[in-house]
């Protein structure tokens, strides 16, 4: 079979080393003679996996013992509920930015638990830019933002100074894609299936001092961060397979390093955006200064060509380019594991298509 270039937005491309290790472990996990998916999560071999994955997150993000790292279930979407349930008391207010579908869902859930102050929104232009220069009220219990808007293709490269208001970020689709100062955050979360592993686990990082500031409310055991942290991701059966794959992806990330990862990602994004800007058939949909390096959104000037171009791409093994159903057009997701060669193949297809239409 010829190579398929995977531009899927999620679940998405993973490093080959992680896939190969998973295939081997499904047959024989860590020399146990058993499959990874039929061993006890309490076995010493599997506990070593959770411990290593946790430590790798801390190493890569340079986090000390003042932070806790856990792998939970329920996707990033459950975090939309757990965050306000744990930190937003009745009658209290949290600040949110509304920068896309996921941010909107986070806002919707937070309203179930307290007041939400939407301090900035880009809904007026279909989330095609990032709002700037907004103020975060000092009495907010926390400020929540989304670093990369997977569906619309905007990405935050700087985070606001919150003047002491705890900073929470949904980094589902760009975590580990570049260096950033993780110590400015009180809480970070990321569903695994964009840039870290398969669906089924969510990385949660919490500053321990923030954990002490939870709201005065009865929190169901499974939704209480403290329970999961005190039990090292093992309060109940964790997502055994998903965490194993994350561990292997994280090994790969650590080996490359976040600086080199950023350079790779920048080279890929530049190559594609330059072609979008040069090619007369295509146009980018996002404000240039806010363009995401992870999810590149673009459309064809002539909408009639869209389905034809997608078919043209499929035939060349360029997979997963259809835009999200809420925006249409095209979206190329260029997560960490996608090689420059795949972006070059897409650019070649765009040029060939342009020549065909002349
Ligand atoms: C995909 C995504 C989500 C939702 O993740 P699930 O794991 O499907 O719940 C939330 N936020 C962002 C930024 C995403 O890209």
CSV table of C-alpha atoms and ligand atoms in Angstrom, one decimal:
chain,number,residue,atom,x,y,z
A,1,UNK,CA,0.0,0.0,0.0
A,2,UNK,CA,1.4,3.5,-0.8
A,3,UNK,CA,1.8,6.0,2.0
A,4,UNK,CA,-1.3,7.6,3.4
A,5,UNK,CA,-0.7,11.1,4.8
A,6,UNK,CA,-2.9,11.5,7.9
A,7,UNK,CA,-4.2,15.1,8.3
A,8,UNK,CA,-7.0,14.0,10.6
A,9,UNK,CA,-8.0,16.5,13.4
A,10,UNK,CA,-8.4,13.8,16.0
A,11,UNK,CA,-8.0,11.0,16.7
A,12,UNK,CA,-4.9,11.8,14.8
A,13,UNK,CA,-1.4,10.7,13.7
A,14,UNK,CA,1.0,9.3,16.2
A,15,UNK,CA,4.7,8.6,16.1
A,16,UNK,CA,5.6,5.2,14.5
A,17,UNK,CA,7.6,4.3,17.6
A,18,UNK,CA,4.4,4.5,19.7
A,19,UNK,CA,2.4,2.4,17.2
A,20,UNK,CA,5.1,-0.3,16.9
A,21,UNK,CA,5.5,-0.5,20.7
A,22,UNK,CA,1.7,-0.8,21.0
A,23,UNK,CA,1.5,-3.6,18.5
A,24,UNK,CA,4.3,-5.5,20.3
A,25,UNK,CA,2.7,-4.9,23.7
A,26,UNK,CA,-0.7,-6.2,22.5
A,27,UNK,CA,1.1,-9.6,21.9
A,28,UNK,CA,3.4,-9.6,24.9
A,29,UNK,CA,3.5,-6.8,27.4
A,30,UNK,CA,6.8,-6.1,29.1
A,31,UNK,CA,7.9,-9.8,29.0
A,32,UNK,CA,4.8,-10.9,31.0
A,33,UNK,CA,3.7,-13.2,28.2
A,34,UNK,CA,0.3,-11.5,28.4
A,35,UNK,CA,-1.3,-8.8,26.3
A,36,UNK,CA,-1.2,-5.2,27.5
A,37,UNK,CA,-5.0,-5.3,27.5
A,38,UNK,CA,-5.3,-8.4,29.7
A,39,UNK,CA,-3.0,-7.5,32.6
A,40,UNK,CA,-3.8,-6.0,35.9
A,41,UNK,CA,-3.4,-2.3,36.1
A,42,UNK,CA,-2.0,-3.0,39.6
A,43,UNK,CA,0.8,-5.2,38.3
A,44,UNK,CA,4.3,-3.8,38.8
A,45,UNK,CA,4.9,-3.8,35.1
A,46,UNK,CA,1.8,-1.6,34.4
A,47,UNK,CA,2.3,0.7,37.4
A,48,UNK,CA,5.7,1.4,35.9
A,49,UNK,CA,4.0,2.7,32.7
A,50,UNK,CA,1.8,5.2,34.6
A,51,UNK,CA,4.7,6.3,36.7
A,52,UNK,CA,6.9,6.9,33.6
A,53,UNK,CA,4.2,8.7,31.7
A,54,UNK,CA,3.5,10.9,34.7
A,55,UNK,CA,7.3,11.7,35.1
A,56,UNK,CA,7.7,12.3,31.4
A,57,UNK,CA,5.0,15.0,31.5
A,58,UNK,CA,6.8,16.7,34.4
A,59,UNK,CA,10.2,16.4,32.7
A,60,UNK,CA,9.1,17.7,29.4
A,61,UNK,CA,7.2,20.7,30.9
A,62,UNK,CA,9.9,21.2,33.6
A,63,UNK,CA,7.4,20.9,36.5
A,64,UNK,CA,8.4,20.4,40.1
A,65,UNK,CA,6.7,18.7,43.0
A,66,UNK,CA,4.4,21.6,43.4
A,67,UNK,CA,2.4,20.2,40.4
A,68,UNK,CA,0.4,16.9,40.2
A,69,UNK,CA,-0.1,15.0,37.0
A,70,UNK,CA,-2.9,12.5,36.4
A,71,UNK,CA,-4.5,10.7,33.5
A,72,UNK,CA,-8.3,10.7,33.7
A,73,UNK,CA,-11.2,9.5,31.5
A,74,UNK,CA,-14.2,11.2,30.1
A,75,UNK,CA,-12.3,13.2,27.5
A,76,UNK,CA,-11.5,16.9,27.6
A,77,UNK,CA,-15.3,17.4,27.7
A,78,UNK,CA,-15.6,16.0,31.2
A,79,UNK,CA,-13.1,18.6,32.3
A,80,UNK,CA,-15.6,21.3,31.2
A,81,UNK,CA,-17.7,20.0,34.1
A,82,UNK,CA,-15.0,19.0,36.6
A,83,UNK,CA,-13.3,22.4,36.6
A,84,UNK,CA,-16.3,24.5,37.7
A,85,UNK,CA,-17.6,21.7,39.9
A,86,UNK,CA,-14.3,21.7,41.8
A,87,UNK,CA,-13.4,25.4,41.7
A,88,UNK,CA,-16.5,27.5,41.1
A,89,UNK,CA,-18.8,27.8,44.1
A,90,UNK,CA,-22.4,28.8,44.0
A,91,UNK,CA,-22.7,32.5,43.4
A,92,UNK,CA,-19.0,32.8,42.5
A,93,UNK,CA,-17.8,34.0,39.1
A,94,UNK,CA,-15.2,32.5,36.7
A,95,UNK,CA,-13.8,34.3,33.6
A,96,UNK,CA,-13.8,32.6,30.2
A,97,UNK,CA,-12.9,33.5,26.7
A,98,UNK,CA,-15.2,32.3,23.9
A,99,UNK,CA,-13.0,31.4,21.0
A,100,UNK,CA,-14.6,28.4,19.4
A,101,UNK,CA,-16.8,25.4,19.8
A,102,UNK,CA,-14.8,23.8,22.7
A,103,UNK,CA,-14.5,27.1,24.6
A,104,UNK,CA,-18.3,27.5,24.1
A,105,UNK,CA,-19.0,24.1,25.6
A,106,UNK,CA,-16.7,24.8,28.5
A,107,UNK,CA,-18.8,28.0,29.2
A,108,UNK,CA,-22.1,26.2,28.9
A,109,UNK,CA,-21.0,23.6,31.5
A,110,UNK,CA,-19.5,26.2,33.9
A,111,UNK,CA,-22.9,28.0,34.0
A,112,UNK,CA,-24.3,24.9,35.7
A,113,UNK,CA,-22.2,25.6,38.7
A,114,UNK,CA,-21.8,29.4,39.1
A,115,UNK,CA,-21.6,32.7,37.2
A,116,UNK,CA,-19.6,33.0,34.0
A,117,UNK,CA,-18.1,36.2,32.8
A,118,UNK,CA,-17.3,35.9,29.2
A,119,UNK,CA,-14.5,38.5,29.1
A,120,UNK,CA,-13.8,38.2,25.3
A,121,UNK,CA,-15.3,36.5,22.3
A,122,UNK,CA,-14.5,36.2,18.6
A,123,UNK,CA,-17.9,34.8,17.7
A,124,UNK,CA,-18.7,38.0,15.7
A,125,UNK,CA,-16.4,36.8,12.9
A,126,UNK,CA,-17.0,33.1,13.2
A,127,UNK,CA,-14.0,32.6,15.6
A,128,UNK,CA,-11.5,33.5,12.8
A,129,UNK,CA,-9.3,35.5,15.1
A,130,UNK,CA,-8.3,35.7,18.8
A,131,UNK,CA,-9.6,38.5,20.9
A,132,UNK,CA,-6.9,40.7,22.5
A,133,UNK,CA,-6.5,43.3,25.2
A,134,UNK,CA,-9.3,42.1,27.4
A,135,UNK,CA,-9.3,42.6,31.2
A,136,UNK,CA,-9.7,39.7,33.7
A,137,UNK,CA,-11.6,40.8,36.7
A,138,UNK,CA,-9.6,40.3,39.9
A,139,UNK,CA,-12.4,38.6,41.8
A,140,UNK,CA,-12.8,35.8,39.3
A,141,UNK,CA,-12.2,32.4,40.8
A,142,UNK,CA,-10.2,31.4,37.7
A,143,UNK,CA,-9.7,32.4,34.1
A,144,UNK,CA,-10.2,29.7,31.4
A,145,UNK,CA,-8.9,29.8,27.9
A,146,UNK,CA,-8.3,27.4,25.0
A,147,UNK,CA,-4.8,27.5,23.6
A,148,UNK,CA,-5.6,26.1,20.2
A,149,UNK,CA,-9.0,26.2,18.5
A,150,UNK,CA,-9.0,22.9,16.7
A,151,UNK,CA,-12.0,23.5,14.7
A,152,UNK,CA,-11.4,27.1,13.6
A,153,UNK,CA,-7.6,27.1,13.5
A,154,UNK,CA,-6.5,29.9,15.8
A,155,UNK,CA,-3.7,29.5,18.3
A,156,UNK,CA,-2.6,31.5,21.4
A,157,UNK,CA,1.2,31.9,21.5
A,158,UNK,CA,1.0,34.2,24.5
A,159,UNK,CA,-1.1,33.9,27.6
A,160,UNK,CA,-2.5,36.9,29.4
A,161,UNK,CA,-1.2,38.2,32.7
A,162,UNK,CA,-4.0,37.3,35.0
A,163,UNK,CA,-2.7,39.4,37.9
A,164,UNK,CA,-3.0,36.5,40.3
A,165,UNK,CA,-6.3,35.0,39.1
A,166,UNK,CA,-5.6,31.3,38.6
A,167,UNK,CA,-5.0,30.4,35.0
A,168,UNK,CA,-6.6,27.3,33.4
A,169,UNK,CA,-6.1,26.2,29.9
A,170,UNK,CA,-7.5,23.6,27.5
A,171,UNK,CA,-4.4,22.5,25.6
A,172,UNK,CA,-6.0,19.5,23.9
A,173,UNK,CA,-4.8,20.2,20.4
A,174,UNK,CA,-1.4,21.9,20.9
A,175,UNK,CA,0.2,20.5,24.1
A,176,UNK,CA,3.8,19.4,23.6
A,177,UNK,CA,4.0,21.2,20.2
A,178,UNK,CA,6.3,24.0,21.5
A,179,UNK,CA,8.0,25.2,24.6
A,180,UNK,CA,5.9,27.3,27.0
A,181,UNK,CA,6.2,28.2,30.7
A,182,UNK,CA,3.9,25.7,32.3
A,183,UNK,CA,4.5,27.2,35.8
A,184,UNK,CA,2.2,30.2,34.9
A,185,UNK,CA,-0.8,27.8,34.9
A,186,UNK,CA,-2.7,26.5,37.9
A,187,UNK,CA,-4.4,23.8,35.8
A,188,UNK,CA,-3.8,22.4,32.3
A,189,UNK,CA,-5.8,19.7,30.6
A,190,UNK,CA,-5.6,17.9,27.3
A,191,UNK,CA,-7.6,15.1,25.7
A,192,UNK,CA,-5.0,12.6,24.4
A,193,UNK,CA,-6.3,12.0,21.0
A,194,UNK,CA,-5.0,15.1,19.2
A,195,UNK,CA,-1.3,15.3,20.0
A,196,UNK,CA,-0.4,12.7,22.6
A,197,UNK,CA,-2.1,9.3,22.2
A,198,UNK,CA,-5.3,7.5,21.4
A,199,UNK,CA,-8.8,8.5,22.6
A,200,UNK,CA,-9.6,7.3,26.1
A,201,UNK,CA,-7.5,9.4,28.4
A,202,UNK,CA,-7.1,13.0,29.3
A,203,UNK,CA,-4.0,14.6,30.8
A,204,UNK,CA,-4.6,16.8,33.8
A,205,UNK,CA,-2.0,18.9,35.5
A,206,UNK,CA,-2.9,20.8,38.7
A,207,UNK,CA,-0.8,23.1,40.8
A,208,UNK,CA,-1.1,21.6,44.3
A,209,UNK,CA,-1.7,25.0,46.0
A,210,UNK,CA,-4.7,25.5,43.6
A,211,UNK,CA,-6.1,22.1,44.7
A,212,UNK,CA,-6.5,23.4,48.2
A,213,UNK,CA,-8.8,26.2,46.9
A,214,UNK,CA,-11.6,24.0,45.8
A,215,UNK,CA,-15.2,25.2,46.2
A,216,UNK,CA,-17.2,24.4,49.3
A,217,UNK,CA,-19.4,21.8,47.7
A,218,UNK,CA,-20.0,18.1,47.8
A,219,UNK,CA,-18.1,16.6,44.9
A,220,UNK,CA,-18.9,13.1,43.7
A,221,UNK,CA,-15.8,10.9,44.3
A,222,UNK,CA,-15.0,10.2,40.6
A,223,UNK,CA,-15.2,13.9,39.8
A,224,UNK,CA,-12.9,15.1,42.6
A,225,UNK,CA,-9.4,15.9,41.4
A,226,UNK,CA,-8.0,15.3,44.8
A,227,UNK,CA,-9.1,11.7,44.8
A,228,UNK,CA,-7.4,11.0,41.5
A,229,UNK,CA,-4.3,12.8,42.5
A,230,UNK,CA,-4.0,11.1,45.9
A,231,UNK,CA,-4.4,7.8,44.1
A,232,UNK,CA,-1.9,8.4,41.3
A,233,UNK,CA,-4.4,8.0,38.4
A,234,UNK,CA,-5.4,4.6,40.0
A,235,UNK,CA,-8.5,5.3,42.0
A,236,UNK,CA,-10.3,3.1,39.6
A,237,UNK,CA,-9.1,1.2,36.5
A,238,UNK,CA,-7.3,3.7,34.3
A,239,UNK,CA,-7.4,3.6,30.5
A,240,UNK,CA,-4.6,1.1,30.4
A,241,UNK,CA,-4.0,1.0,26.7
A,242,UNK,CA,-4.3,4.7,26.1
A,243,UNK,CA,-1.8,5.7,28.8
A,244,UNK,CA,0.7,3.1,27.5
A,245,UNK,CA,0.6,4.8,24.0
A,246,UNK,CA,0.9,8.2,25.6
A,247,UNK,CA,4.0,7.0,27.5
A,248,UNK,CA,5.6,6.1,24.2
A,249,UNK,CA,4.6,9.3,22.5
A,250,UNK,CA,6.0,11.2,25.4
A,251,UNK,CA,9.3,9.4,25.2
A,252,UNK,CA,9.4,10.4,21.6
A,253,UNK,CA,8.6,14.0,22.4
A,254,UNK,CA,11.2,14.2,25.2
A,255,UNK,CA,13.9,12.8,22.8
A,256,UNK,CA,13.1,15.4,20.2
A,257,UNK,CA,12.7,18.2,22.8
A,258,UNK,CA,10.1,21.0,22.7
A,259,UNK,CA,12.4,23.5,21.0
A,260,UNK,CA,13.1,21.2,18.1
A,261,UNK,CA,9.4,20.2,18.0
A,262,UNK,CA,8.5,23.8,17.6
A,263,UNK,CA,11.0,24.2,14.8
A,264,UNK,CA,9.5,21.2,13.0
A,265,UNK,CA,6.0,22.4,13.5
A,266,UNK,CA,6.8,25.9,12.3
A,267,UNK,CA,8.5,24.6,9.2
A,268,UNK,CA,5.4,22.5,8.3
A,269,UNK,CA,2.9,25.3,9.0
A,270,UNK,CA,5.0,27.9,7.1
A,271,UNK,CA,5.2,25.6,4.1
A,272,UNK,CA,1.5,25.2,3.9
A,273,UNK,CA,0.4,28.8,4.7
A,274,UNK,CA,2.9,30.1,2.1
A,275,UNK,CA,1.3,27.9,-0.5
A,276,UNK,CA,-2.2,29.0,0.6
A,277,UNK,CA,-1.2,32.6,0.3
A,278,UNK,CA,0.5,32.1,-3.1
A,279,UNK,CA,-1.9,29.8,-4.8
A,280,UNK,CA,-4.7,31.7,-6.6
A,281,UNK,CA,-7.2,28.9,-5.9
A,282,UNK,CA,-7.0,28.9,-2.1
A,283,UNK,CA,-7.6,31.4,0.7
A,284,UNK,CA,-6.9,31.1,4.4
A,285,UNK,CA,-9.8,31.7,6.8
A,286,UNK,CA,-8.0,32.9,9.9
A,287,UNK,CA,-6.4,36.3,10.8
A,288,UNK,CA,-2.7,35.9,9.9
A,289,UNK,CA,-1.3,36.7,13.3
A,290,UNK,CA,-3.5,34.1,14.9
A,291,UNK,CA,-2.9,31.2,12.5
A,292,UNK,CA,-2.6,27.9,14.2
A,293,UNK,CA,0.4,25.7,13.5
A,294,UNK,CA,-1.7,22.6,14.4
A,295,UNK,CA,-4.9,23.1,12.4
A,296,UNK,CA,-4.7,25.0,9.1
A,297,UNK,CA,-8.1,26.1,7.9
A,298,UNK,CA,-8.6,27.2,4.3
A,299,UNK,CA,-11.2,27.3,1.5
A,300,UNK,CA,-11.2,27.3,-2.3
A,301,UNK,CA,-12.1,30.6,-3.9
A,302,UNK,CA,-14.4,28.7,-6.2
A,303,UNK,CA,-16.6,26.6,-3.9
A,304,UNK,CA,-17.5,24.4,-6.8
A,305,UNK,CA,-14.0,23.0,-6.8
A,306,UNK,CA,-14.1,21.9,-3.2
A,307,UNK,CA,-15.5,18.4,-3.5
A,308,UNK,CA,-13.3,17.8,-6.6
A,309,UNK,CA,-10.2,18.9,-4.7
A,310,UNK,CA,-10.9,16.6,-1.8
A,311,UNK,CA,-11.4,13.7,-4.1
A,312,UNK,CA,-8.1,14.6,-5.9
A,313,UNK,CA,-6.4,14.6,-2.5
A,314,UNK,CA,-7.9,11.3,-1.4
A,315,UNK,CA,-6.6,9.7,-4.6
A,316,UNK,CA,-3.1,10.8,-3.7
A,317,UNK,CA,-3.3,9.4,-0.2
A,318,UNK,CA,-3.9,12.8,1.4
A,319,UNK,CA,-6.4,11.8,4.1
A,320,UNK,CA,-8.6,13.7,6.6
A,321,UNK,CA,-8.6,17.2,4.9
A,322,UNK,CA,-12.4,17.9,5.0
A,323,UNK,CA,-13.1,20.8,7.3
A,324,UNK,CA,-15.2,20.4,10.4
A,325,UNK,CA,-18.9,20.2,9.7
A,326,UNK,CA,-19.5,23.6,11.4
A,327,UNK,CA,-17.1,25.5,9.2
A,328,UNK,CA,-16.8,23.6,5.9
A,329,UNK,CA,-13.8,24.1,3.6
A,330,UNK,CA,-10.6,22.3,4.3
A,331,UNK,CA,-8.6,21.7,7.4
A,332,UNK,CA,-5.1,20.2,7.5
A,333,UNK,CA,-4.0,19.1,11.0
A,334,UNK,CA,-0.3,19.2,11.3
A,335,UNK,CA,0.2,17.6,14.7
A,336,UNK,CA,3.7,16.7,16.1
A,337,UNK,CA,3.9,13.3,14.4
A,338,UNK,CA,3.1,14.5,10.9
A,339,UNK,CA,6.2,14.7,8.8
A,340,UNK,CA,7.2,17.7,6.6
A,341,UNK,CA,7.1,15.3,3.7
A,342,UNK,CA,3.3,14.9,4.1
A,343,UNK,CA,2.8,18.7,4.0
A,344,UNK,CA,5.0,18.8,0.9
A,345,UNK,CA,2.8,16.2,-0.7
A,346,UNK,CA,-0.3,18.4,0.0
A,347,UNK,CA,1.5,21.5,-1.3
A,348,UNK,CA,2.4,19.5,-4.5
A,349,UNK,CA,-1.3,18.5,-4.9
A,350,UNK,CA,-2.4,22.1,-4.5
A,351,UNK,CA,0.0,23.2,-7.2
A,352,UNK,CA,-1.0,20.4,-9.5
A,353,UNK,CA,-4.7,21.3,-9.0
A,354,UNK,CA,-3.9,24.9,-9.8
A,355,UNK,CA,-2.2,24.0,-13.1
A,356,UNK,CA,-5.2,21.8,-14.0
A,357,UNK,CA,-7.6,24.7,-13.5
A,358,UNK,CA,-5.7,27.3,-15.5
B,1,LIG,C1,-11.2,17.7,20.7
B,1,LIG,C2,-11.2,18.8,21.7
B,1,LIG,C3,-12.0,18.8,22.9
B,1,LIG,C4,-12.9,17.6,23.2
B,1,LIG,O1,-12.2,16.5,23.5
B,1,LIG,P1,-13.0,15.1,23.9
B,1,LIG,O2,-11.8,14.3,24.4
B,1,LIG,O3,-13.6,14.6,22.7
B,1,LIG,O4,-13.9,15.4,24.9
B,1,LIG,C5,-11.9,19.8,23.8
B,1,LIG,N1,-11.1,20.8,23.6
B,1,LIG,C6,-10.3,20.9,22.5
B,1,LIG,C7,-9.4,22.1,22.3
B,1,LIG,C8,-10.3,19.9,21.5
B,1,LIG,O5,-9.6,20.0,20.4
